[in-house]
Coordinates of C-alpha atoms in Angstrom, one line a residue:
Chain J
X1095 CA 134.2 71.5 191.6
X1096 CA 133.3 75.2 192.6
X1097 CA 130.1 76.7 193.4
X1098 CA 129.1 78.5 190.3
X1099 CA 125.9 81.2 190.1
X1100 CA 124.0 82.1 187.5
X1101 CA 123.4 85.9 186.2
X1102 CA 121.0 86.7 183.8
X1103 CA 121.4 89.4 181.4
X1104 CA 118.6 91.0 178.5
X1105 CA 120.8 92.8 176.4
X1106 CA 119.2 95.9 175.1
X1107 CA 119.5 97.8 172.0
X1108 CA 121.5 100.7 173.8
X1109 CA 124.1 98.3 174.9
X1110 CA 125.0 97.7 171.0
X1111 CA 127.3 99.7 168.5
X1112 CA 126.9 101.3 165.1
X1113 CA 127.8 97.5 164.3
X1114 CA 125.0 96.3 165.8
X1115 CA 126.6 94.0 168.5
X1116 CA 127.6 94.7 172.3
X1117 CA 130.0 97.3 173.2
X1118 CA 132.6 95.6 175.0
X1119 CA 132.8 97.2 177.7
X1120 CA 129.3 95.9 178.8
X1121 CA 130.6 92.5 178.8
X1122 CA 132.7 93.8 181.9
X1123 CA 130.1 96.3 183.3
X1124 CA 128.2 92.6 183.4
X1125 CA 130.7 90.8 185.1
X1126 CA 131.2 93.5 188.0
X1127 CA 127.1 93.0 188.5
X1128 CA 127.8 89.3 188.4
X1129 CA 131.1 89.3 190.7
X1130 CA 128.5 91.6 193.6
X1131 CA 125.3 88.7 193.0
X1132 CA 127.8 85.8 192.8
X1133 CA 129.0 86.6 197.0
X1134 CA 125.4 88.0 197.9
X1135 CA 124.0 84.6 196.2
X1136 CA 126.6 82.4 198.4
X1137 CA 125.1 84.2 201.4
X1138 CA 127.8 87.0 202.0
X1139 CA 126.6 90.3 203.1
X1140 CA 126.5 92.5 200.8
X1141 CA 129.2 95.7 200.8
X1142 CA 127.9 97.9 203.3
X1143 CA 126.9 95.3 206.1
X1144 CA 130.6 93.5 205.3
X1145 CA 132.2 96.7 206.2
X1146 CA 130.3 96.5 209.3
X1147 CA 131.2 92.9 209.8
X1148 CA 134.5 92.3 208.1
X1149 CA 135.8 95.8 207.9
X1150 CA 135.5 94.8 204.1
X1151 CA 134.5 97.8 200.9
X1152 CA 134.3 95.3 198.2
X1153 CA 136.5 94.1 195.6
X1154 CA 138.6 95.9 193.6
X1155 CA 140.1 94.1 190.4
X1156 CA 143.8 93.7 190.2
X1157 CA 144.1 92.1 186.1
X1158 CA 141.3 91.2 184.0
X1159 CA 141.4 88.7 180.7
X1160 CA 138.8 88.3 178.0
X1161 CA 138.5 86.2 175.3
X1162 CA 135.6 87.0 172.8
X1163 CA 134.2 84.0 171.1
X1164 CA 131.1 85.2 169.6
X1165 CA 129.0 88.7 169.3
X1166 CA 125.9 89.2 171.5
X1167 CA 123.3 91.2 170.5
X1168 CA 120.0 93.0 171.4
X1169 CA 117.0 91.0 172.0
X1170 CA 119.6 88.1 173.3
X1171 CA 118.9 86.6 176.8
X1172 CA 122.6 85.5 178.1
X1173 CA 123.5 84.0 181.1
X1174 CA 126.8 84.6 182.9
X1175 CA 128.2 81.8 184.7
X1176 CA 130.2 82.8 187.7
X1177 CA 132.7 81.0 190.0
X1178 CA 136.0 81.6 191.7
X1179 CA 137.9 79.3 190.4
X1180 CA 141.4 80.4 192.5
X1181 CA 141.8 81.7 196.1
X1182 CA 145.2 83.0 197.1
X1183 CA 146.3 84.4 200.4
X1184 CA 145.3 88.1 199.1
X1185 CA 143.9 87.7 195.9
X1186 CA 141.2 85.3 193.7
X1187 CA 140.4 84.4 190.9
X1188 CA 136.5 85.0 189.4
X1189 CA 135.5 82.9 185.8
X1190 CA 132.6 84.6 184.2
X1191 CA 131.4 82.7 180.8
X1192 CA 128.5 84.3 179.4
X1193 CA 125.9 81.9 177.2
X1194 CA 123.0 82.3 175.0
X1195 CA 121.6 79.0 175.1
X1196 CA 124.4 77.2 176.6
X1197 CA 126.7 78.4 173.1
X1198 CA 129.7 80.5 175.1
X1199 CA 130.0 84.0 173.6
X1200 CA 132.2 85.5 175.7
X1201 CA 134.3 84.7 178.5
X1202 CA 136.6 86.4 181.2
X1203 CA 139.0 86.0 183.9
X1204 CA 139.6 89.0 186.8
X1205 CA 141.6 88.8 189.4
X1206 CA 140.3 91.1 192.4
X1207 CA 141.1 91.6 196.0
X1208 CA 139.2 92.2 199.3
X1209 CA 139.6 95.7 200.2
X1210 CA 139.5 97.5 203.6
X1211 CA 140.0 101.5 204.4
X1212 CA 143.4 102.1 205.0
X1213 CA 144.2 102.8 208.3
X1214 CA 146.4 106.1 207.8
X1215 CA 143.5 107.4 205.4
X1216 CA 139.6 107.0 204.8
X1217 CA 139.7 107.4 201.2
X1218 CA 142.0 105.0 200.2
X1219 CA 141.7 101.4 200.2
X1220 CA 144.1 98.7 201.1
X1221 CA 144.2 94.7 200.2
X1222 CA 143.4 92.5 203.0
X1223 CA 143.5 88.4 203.3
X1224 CA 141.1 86.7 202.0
X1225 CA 138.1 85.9 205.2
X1226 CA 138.3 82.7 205.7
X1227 CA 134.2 82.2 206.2
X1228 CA 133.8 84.2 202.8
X1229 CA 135.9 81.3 200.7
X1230 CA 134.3 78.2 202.6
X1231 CA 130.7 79.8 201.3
X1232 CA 131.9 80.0 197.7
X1233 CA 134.1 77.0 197.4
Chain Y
X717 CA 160.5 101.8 167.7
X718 CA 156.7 101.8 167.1
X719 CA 154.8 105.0 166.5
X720 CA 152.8 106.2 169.4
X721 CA 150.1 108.1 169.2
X722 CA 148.5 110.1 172.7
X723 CA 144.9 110.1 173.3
X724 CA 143.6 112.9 176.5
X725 CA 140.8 111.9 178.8
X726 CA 139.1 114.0 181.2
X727 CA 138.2 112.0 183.9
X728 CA 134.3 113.1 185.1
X729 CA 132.4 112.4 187.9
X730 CA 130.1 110.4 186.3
X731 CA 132.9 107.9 185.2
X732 CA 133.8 107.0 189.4
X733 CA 131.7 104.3 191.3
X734 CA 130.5 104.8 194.5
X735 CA 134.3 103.9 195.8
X736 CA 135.5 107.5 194.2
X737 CA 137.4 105.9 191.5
X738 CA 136.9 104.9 187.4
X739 CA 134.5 102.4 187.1
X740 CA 136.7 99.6 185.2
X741 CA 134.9 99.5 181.9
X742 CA 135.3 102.7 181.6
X743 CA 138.7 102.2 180.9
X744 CA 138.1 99.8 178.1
X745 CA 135.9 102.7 176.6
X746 CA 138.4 104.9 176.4
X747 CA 140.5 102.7 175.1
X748 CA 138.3 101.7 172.1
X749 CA 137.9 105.3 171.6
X750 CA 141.8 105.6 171.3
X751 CA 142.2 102.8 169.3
X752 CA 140.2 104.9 166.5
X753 CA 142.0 107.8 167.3
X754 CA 145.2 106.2 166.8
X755 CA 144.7 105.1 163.1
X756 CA 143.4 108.4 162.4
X757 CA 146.2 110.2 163.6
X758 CA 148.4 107.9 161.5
X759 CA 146.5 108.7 158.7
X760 CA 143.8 106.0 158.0
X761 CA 140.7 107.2 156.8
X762 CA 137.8 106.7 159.4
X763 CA 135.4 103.5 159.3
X764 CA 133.1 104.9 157.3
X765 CA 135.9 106.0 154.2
X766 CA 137.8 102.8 154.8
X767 CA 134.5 100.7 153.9
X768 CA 134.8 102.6 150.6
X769 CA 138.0 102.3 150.0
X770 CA 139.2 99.0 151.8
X771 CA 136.5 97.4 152.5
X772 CA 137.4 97.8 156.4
X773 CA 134.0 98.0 158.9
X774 CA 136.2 98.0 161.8
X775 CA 138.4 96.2 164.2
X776 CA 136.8 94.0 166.5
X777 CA 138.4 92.9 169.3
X778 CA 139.1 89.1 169.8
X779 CA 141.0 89.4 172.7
X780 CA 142.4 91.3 175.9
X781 CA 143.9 91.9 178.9
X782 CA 144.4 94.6 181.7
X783 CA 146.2 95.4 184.6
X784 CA 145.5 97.8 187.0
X785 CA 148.3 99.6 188.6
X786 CA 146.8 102.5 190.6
X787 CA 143.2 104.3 190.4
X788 CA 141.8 107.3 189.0
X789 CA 139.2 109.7 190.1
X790 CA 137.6 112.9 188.9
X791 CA 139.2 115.8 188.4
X792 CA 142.5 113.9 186.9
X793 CA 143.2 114.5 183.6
X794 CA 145.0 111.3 181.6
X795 CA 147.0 110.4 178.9
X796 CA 146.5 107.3 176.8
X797 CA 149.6 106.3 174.9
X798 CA 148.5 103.8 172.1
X799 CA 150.5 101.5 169.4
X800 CA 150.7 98.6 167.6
X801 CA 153.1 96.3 169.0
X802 CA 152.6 93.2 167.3
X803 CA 151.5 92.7 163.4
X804 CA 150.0 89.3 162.2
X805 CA 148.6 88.2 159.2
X806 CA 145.2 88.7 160.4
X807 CA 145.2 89.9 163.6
X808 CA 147.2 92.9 165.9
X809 CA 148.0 93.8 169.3
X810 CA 147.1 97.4 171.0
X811 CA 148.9 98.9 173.7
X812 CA 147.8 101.3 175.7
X813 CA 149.0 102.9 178.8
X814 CA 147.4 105.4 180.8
X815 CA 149.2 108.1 182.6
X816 CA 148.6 110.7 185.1
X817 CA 151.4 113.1 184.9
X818 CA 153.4 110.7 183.3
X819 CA 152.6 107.7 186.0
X820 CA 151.3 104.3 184.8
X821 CA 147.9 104.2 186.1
X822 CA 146.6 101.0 183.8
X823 CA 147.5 99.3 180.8
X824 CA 145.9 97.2 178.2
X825 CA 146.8 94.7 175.5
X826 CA 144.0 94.8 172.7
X827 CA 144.1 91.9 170.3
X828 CA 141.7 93.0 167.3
X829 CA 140.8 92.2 163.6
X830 CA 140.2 94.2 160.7
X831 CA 137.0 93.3 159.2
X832 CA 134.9 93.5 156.3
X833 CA 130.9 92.5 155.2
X834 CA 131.0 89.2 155.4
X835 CA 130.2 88.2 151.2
X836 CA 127.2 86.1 151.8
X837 CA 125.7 87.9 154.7
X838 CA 125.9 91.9 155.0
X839 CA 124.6 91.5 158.6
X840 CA 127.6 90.0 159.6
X841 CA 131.3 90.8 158.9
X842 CA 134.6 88.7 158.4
X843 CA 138.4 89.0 159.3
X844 CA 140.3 90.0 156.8
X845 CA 144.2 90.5 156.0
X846 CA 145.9 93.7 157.4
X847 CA 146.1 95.7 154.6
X848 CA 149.7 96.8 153.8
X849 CA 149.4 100.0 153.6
X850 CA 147.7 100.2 157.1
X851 CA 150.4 98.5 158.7
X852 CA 153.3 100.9 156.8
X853 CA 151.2 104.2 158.3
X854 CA 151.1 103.0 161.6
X855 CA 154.5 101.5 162.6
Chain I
X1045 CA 92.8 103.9 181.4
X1046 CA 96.1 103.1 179.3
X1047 CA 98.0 99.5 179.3
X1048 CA 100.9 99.5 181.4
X1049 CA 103.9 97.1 181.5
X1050 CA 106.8 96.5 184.2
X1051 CA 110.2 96.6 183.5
X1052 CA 112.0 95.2 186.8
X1053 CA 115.7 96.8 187.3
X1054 CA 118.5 95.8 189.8
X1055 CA 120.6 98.2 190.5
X1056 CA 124.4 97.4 190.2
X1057 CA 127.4 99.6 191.9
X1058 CA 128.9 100.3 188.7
X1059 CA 125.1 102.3 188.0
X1060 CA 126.2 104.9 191.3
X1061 CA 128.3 107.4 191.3
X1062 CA 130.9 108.9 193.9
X1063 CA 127.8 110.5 195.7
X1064 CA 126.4 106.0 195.9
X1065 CA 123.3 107.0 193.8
X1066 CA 122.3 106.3 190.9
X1067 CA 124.6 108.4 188.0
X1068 CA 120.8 110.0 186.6
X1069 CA 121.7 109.3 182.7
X1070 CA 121.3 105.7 183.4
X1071 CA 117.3 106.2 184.3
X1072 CA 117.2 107.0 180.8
X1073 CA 119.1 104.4 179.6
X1074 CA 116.3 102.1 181.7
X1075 CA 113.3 103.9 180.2
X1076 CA 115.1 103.8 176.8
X1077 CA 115.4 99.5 177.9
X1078 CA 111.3 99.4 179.2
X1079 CA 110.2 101.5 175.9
X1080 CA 111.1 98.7 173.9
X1081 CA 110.1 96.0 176.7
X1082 CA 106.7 97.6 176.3
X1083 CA 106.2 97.4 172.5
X1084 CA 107.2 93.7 172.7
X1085 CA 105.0 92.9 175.7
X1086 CA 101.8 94.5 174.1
X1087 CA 102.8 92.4 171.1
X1088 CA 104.4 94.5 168.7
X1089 CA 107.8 93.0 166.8
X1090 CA 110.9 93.6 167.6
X1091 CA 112.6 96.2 165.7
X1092 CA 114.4 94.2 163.2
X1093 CA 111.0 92.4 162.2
X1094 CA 109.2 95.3 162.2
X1095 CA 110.9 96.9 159.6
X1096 CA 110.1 93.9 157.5
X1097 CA 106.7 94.1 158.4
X1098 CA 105.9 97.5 158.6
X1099 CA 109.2 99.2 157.3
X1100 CA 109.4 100.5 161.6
X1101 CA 113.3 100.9 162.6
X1102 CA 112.7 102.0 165.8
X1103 CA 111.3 104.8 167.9
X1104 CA 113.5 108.1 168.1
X1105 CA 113.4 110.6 171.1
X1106 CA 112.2 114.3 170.2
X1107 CA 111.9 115.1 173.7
X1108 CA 112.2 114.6 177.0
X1109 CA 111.2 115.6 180.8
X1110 CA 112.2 113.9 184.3
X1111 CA 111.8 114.6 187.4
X1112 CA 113.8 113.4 190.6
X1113 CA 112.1 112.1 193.5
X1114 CA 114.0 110.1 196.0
X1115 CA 117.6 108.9 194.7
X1116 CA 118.0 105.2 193.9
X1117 CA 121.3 102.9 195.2
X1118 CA 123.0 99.7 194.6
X1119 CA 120.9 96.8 195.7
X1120 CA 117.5 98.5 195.0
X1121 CA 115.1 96.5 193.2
X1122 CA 113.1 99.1 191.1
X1123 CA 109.9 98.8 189.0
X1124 CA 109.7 100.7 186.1
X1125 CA 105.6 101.2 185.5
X1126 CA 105.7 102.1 180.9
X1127 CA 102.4 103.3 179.4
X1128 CA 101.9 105.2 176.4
X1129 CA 99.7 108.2 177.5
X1130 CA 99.0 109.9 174.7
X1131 CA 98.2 109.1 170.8
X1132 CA 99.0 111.8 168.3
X1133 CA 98.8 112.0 164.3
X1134 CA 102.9 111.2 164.3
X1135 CA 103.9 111.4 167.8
X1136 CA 103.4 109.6 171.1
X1137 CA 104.4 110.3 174.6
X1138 CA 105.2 107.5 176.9
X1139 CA 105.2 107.7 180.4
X1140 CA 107.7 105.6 182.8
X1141 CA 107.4 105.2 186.6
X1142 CA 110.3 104.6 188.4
X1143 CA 109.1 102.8 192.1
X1144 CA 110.7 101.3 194.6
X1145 CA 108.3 99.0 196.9
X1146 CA 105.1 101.0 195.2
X1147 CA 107.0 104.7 196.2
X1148 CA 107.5 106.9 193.5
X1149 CA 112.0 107.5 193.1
X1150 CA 111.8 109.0 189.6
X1151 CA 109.7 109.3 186.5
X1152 CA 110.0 110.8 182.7
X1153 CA 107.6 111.5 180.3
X1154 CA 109.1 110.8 176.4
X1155 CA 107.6 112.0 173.2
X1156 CA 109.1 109.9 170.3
X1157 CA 108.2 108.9 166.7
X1158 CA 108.1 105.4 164.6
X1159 CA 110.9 105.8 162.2
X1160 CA 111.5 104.5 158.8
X1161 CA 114.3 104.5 156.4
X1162 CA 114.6 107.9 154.6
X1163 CA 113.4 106.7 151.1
X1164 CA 116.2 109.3 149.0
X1165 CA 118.8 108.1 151.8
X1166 CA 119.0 104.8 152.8
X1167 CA 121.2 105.9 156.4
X1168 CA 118.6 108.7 157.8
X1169 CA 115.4 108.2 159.1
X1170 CA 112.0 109.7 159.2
X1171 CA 108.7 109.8 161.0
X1172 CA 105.9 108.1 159.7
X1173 CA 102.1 107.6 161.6
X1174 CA 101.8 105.7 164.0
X1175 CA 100.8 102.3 162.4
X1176 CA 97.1 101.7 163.9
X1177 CA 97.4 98.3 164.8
X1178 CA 100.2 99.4 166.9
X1179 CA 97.9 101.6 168.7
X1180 CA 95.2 99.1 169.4
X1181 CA 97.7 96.5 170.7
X1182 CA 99.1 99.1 173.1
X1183 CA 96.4 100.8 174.2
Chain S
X826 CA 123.2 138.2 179.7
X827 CA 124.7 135.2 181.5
X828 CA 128.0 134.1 181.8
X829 CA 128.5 131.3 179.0
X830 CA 131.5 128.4 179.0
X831 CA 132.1 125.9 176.1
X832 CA 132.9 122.5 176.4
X833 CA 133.8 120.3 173.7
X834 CA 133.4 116.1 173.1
X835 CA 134.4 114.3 170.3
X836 CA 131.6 111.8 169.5
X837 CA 132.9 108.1 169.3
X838 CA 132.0 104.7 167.9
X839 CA 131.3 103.5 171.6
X840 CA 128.9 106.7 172.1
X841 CA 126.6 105.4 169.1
X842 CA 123.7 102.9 169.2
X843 CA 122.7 100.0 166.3
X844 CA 121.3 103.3 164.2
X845 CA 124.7 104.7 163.8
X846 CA 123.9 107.8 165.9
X847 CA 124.7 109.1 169.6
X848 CA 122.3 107.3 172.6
X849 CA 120.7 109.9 174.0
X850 CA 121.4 109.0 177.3
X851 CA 124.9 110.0 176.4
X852 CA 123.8 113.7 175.7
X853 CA 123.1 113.7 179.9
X854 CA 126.5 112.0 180.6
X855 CA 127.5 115.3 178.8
X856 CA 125.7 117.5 180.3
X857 CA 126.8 116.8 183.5
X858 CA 130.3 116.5 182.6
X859 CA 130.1 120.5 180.8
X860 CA 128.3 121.2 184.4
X861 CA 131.4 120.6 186.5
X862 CA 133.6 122.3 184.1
X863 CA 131.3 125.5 184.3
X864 CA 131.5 126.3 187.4
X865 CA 135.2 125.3 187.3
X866 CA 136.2 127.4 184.8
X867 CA 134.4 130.1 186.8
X868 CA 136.5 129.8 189.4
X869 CA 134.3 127.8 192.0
X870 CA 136.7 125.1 193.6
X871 CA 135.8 121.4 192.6
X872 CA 133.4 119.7 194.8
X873 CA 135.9 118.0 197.0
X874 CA 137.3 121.1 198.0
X875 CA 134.1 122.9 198.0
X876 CA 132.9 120.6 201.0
X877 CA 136.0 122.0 202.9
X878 CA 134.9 125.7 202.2
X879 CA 131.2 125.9 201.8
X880 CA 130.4 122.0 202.7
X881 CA 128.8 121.7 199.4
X882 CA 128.9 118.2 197.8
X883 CA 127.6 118.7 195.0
X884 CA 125.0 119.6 192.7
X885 CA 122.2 116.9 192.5
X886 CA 119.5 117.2 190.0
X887 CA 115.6 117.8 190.2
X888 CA 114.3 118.1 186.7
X889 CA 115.7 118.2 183.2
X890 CA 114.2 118.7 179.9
X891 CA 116.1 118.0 176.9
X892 CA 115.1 118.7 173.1
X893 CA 116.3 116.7 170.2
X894 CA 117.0 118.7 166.8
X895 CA 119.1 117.0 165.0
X896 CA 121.2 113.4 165.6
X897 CA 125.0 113.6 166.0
X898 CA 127.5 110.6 165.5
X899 CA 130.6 109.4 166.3
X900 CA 133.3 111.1 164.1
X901 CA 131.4 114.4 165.2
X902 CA 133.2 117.4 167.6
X903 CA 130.1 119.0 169.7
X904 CA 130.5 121.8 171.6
X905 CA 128.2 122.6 174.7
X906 CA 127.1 126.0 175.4
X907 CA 126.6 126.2 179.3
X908 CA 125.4 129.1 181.5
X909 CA 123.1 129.4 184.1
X910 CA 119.6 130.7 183.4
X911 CA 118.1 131.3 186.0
X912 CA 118.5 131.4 190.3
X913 CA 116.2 130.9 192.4
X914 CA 116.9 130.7 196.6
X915 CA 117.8 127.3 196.4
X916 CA 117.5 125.8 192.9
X917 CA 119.2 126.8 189.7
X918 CA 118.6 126.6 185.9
X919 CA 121.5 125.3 184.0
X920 CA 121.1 125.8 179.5
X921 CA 123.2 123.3 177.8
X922 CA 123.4 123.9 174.2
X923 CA 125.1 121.0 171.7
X924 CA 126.1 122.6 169.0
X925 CA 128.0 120.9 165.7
X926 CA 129.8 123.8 163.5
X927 CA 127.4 126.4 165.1
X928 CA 124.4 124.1 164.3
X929 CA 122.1 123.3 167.3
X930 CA 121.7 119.6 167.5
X931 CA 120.3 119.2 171.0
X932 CA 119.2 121.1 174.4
X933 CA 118.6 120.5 178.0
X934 CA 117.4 122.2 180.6
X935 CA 118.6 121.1 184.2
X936 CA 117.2 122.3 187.4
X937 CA 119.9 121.3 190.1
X938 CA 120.3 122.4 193.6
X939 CA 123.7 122.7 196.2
X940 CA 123.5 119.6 198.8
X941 CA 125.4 119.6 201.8
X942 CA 125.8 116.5 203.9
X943 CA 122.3 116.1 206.2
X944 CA 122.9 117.4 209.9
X945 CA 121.8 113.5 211.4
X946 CA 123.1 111.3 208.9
X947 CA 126.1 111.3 206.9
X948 CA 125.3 109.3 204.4
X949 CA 122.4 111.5 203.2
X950 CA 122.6 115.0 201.5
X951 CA 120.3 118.3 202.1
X952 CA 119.4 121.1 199.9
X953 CA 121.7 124.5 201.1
X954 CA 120.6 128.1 199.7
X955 CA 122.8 129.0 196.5
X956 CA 126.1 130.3 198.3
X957 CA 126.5 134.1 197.6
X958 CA 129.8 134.0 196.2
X959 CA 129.0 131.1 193.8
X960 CA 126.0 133.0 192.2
X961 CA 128.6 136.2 191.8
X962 CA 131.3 134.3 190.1
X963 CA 128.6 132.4 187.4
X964 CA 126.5 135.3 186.3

């Protein structure tokens, strides 16, 4: 059973469409914010210390999946439940399912890496394994 | 051979995260906004006609999925190459593959609907049937 | 002395831009988010009763003035301090504090209007008085 | 009379709120966008290379005012009038204009200023006088 961490979200009127319901790219934009409280909330530094400790930026996504199940709209409390429910050597796997009173409206699967600055150059970024203290505090 | 239909994105400042590069979702907002594009192009009216004429509100997405091959930043100037590579009875699949100079940056697979005012409630809409004549303009 | 309301933001990563600040459209998109935070937490419907109600739709922009502080980053908490400040016959201008542990980052002043449905067309809008019991309850 | 550049969006779906037209925030997303490309298409090298030849970053914001005349929605091609209005030793006056078929729909008023990285930290920036040679090229 993995840890999982909860995200709340008030979805407001400027996060709908002309059809009145979210834009979906918010679910996403929601799912980064959870991804960044999920490690903080398992007791992981958050970016800027981990570069200082781990050498580690933050966690780019590799593949994302959604499924939508339901439309959210404004005035709607949802929660986003968060775990990783996957750890490879370089990549893992992060569930989001996003609820308004426990229904599921929407739910999604990325696939991100830890990423370090590459070594030859500053401003790109290069995968790196997965810390091994990170995935014991989320598992 | 499907038609395909090219869709050009200015990539802004203001579209890059603190890392220097897209901020995910905004990919799937250009996409959406190619997806209209797209049935324009091939003719459709726009969502506002096609209520008149078809009934159509929009296409909804149900479903999707996204990989990311290499990043963009500012400054880059993109090419999103959309079509329909799947027809259902009620439901079709997007593609969409952004290029820099011709390199696959990202791609997406968009599963959506057409939909109409749902009869007994005009607050909420319904999947309908891809109309033919839709599906003959755009393949 | 006015009624004031707080509106209490986290800011995300995907909020910054390649300069790690806050991208500045999304303080508006906050203020837009603690505007209607405030009518509800002075007791006012939402937007979709209040146009039963009252026949209110919401509450347009006509204008608009910010100033920048002290920029704002990912992992700020932020309080955003709403009070209507002035009253007029169809206009009223809200005020929004942007603070970060009691200092000042950023703060607008918004003059907008209760809209109603245009009664010759049924998709524009149009300013009507401020209802009075709207004023008492958020004054 | 000032140098004036046009810079042209094409309003979509994804742009527009639950009352069918643009969310004003969006108008700022634009304006900073048509910023950029003014001083581009005047010939000023994009801020990364600027930091190489004049060590400017970029060019932050201190104050806007924005107007709203008329709404615009998605299906709509704006063009943004942008010059510079006014200089001052170390803050400038951008005019941005939104215009549909000639028709004002909207106007802001940005005060910005060139930032250079601070002397004793990195990560901050610092106000620099307006560089000679920009002013020249932009009036």
């Amino acid at each position: 059973m993995s840890v999982t961490k909860i995200h709340t979200i008030k979805v407001e009127f400027g996060d709908c469409d002309p059809a009145g319901i979210v834009f979906f790219p918010n679910f996403l934009r929601w799912y980064d914010a959870a991804a960044s409280h999920f490690f903080q909330d398992c007791g992981i530094p958050d970016w800027r210390d981990a570069e200082k400790t781990h050498g580690i930026l933050g966690i780019p996504v590799v593949d994302l999946q959604t499924r939508f199940v339901k439309p959210a709209t404004y005035g709607d409390t949802v929660e986003i439940h968060t775990s990783v429910i996957e750890w490879n050597a370089k990549t893992f796997v992060m569930k989001h399912e996003l609820k308004r009173n426990g229904e599921l409206l929407h739910e999604g699967r990325i696939i991100r890496v830890f990423a370090t600055r590459h070594p030859d150059d500053p401003s790109r970024s290069k995968a790196v394994p997965v810390p091994e203290d990170f995935r014991e505090k989320c598992s």
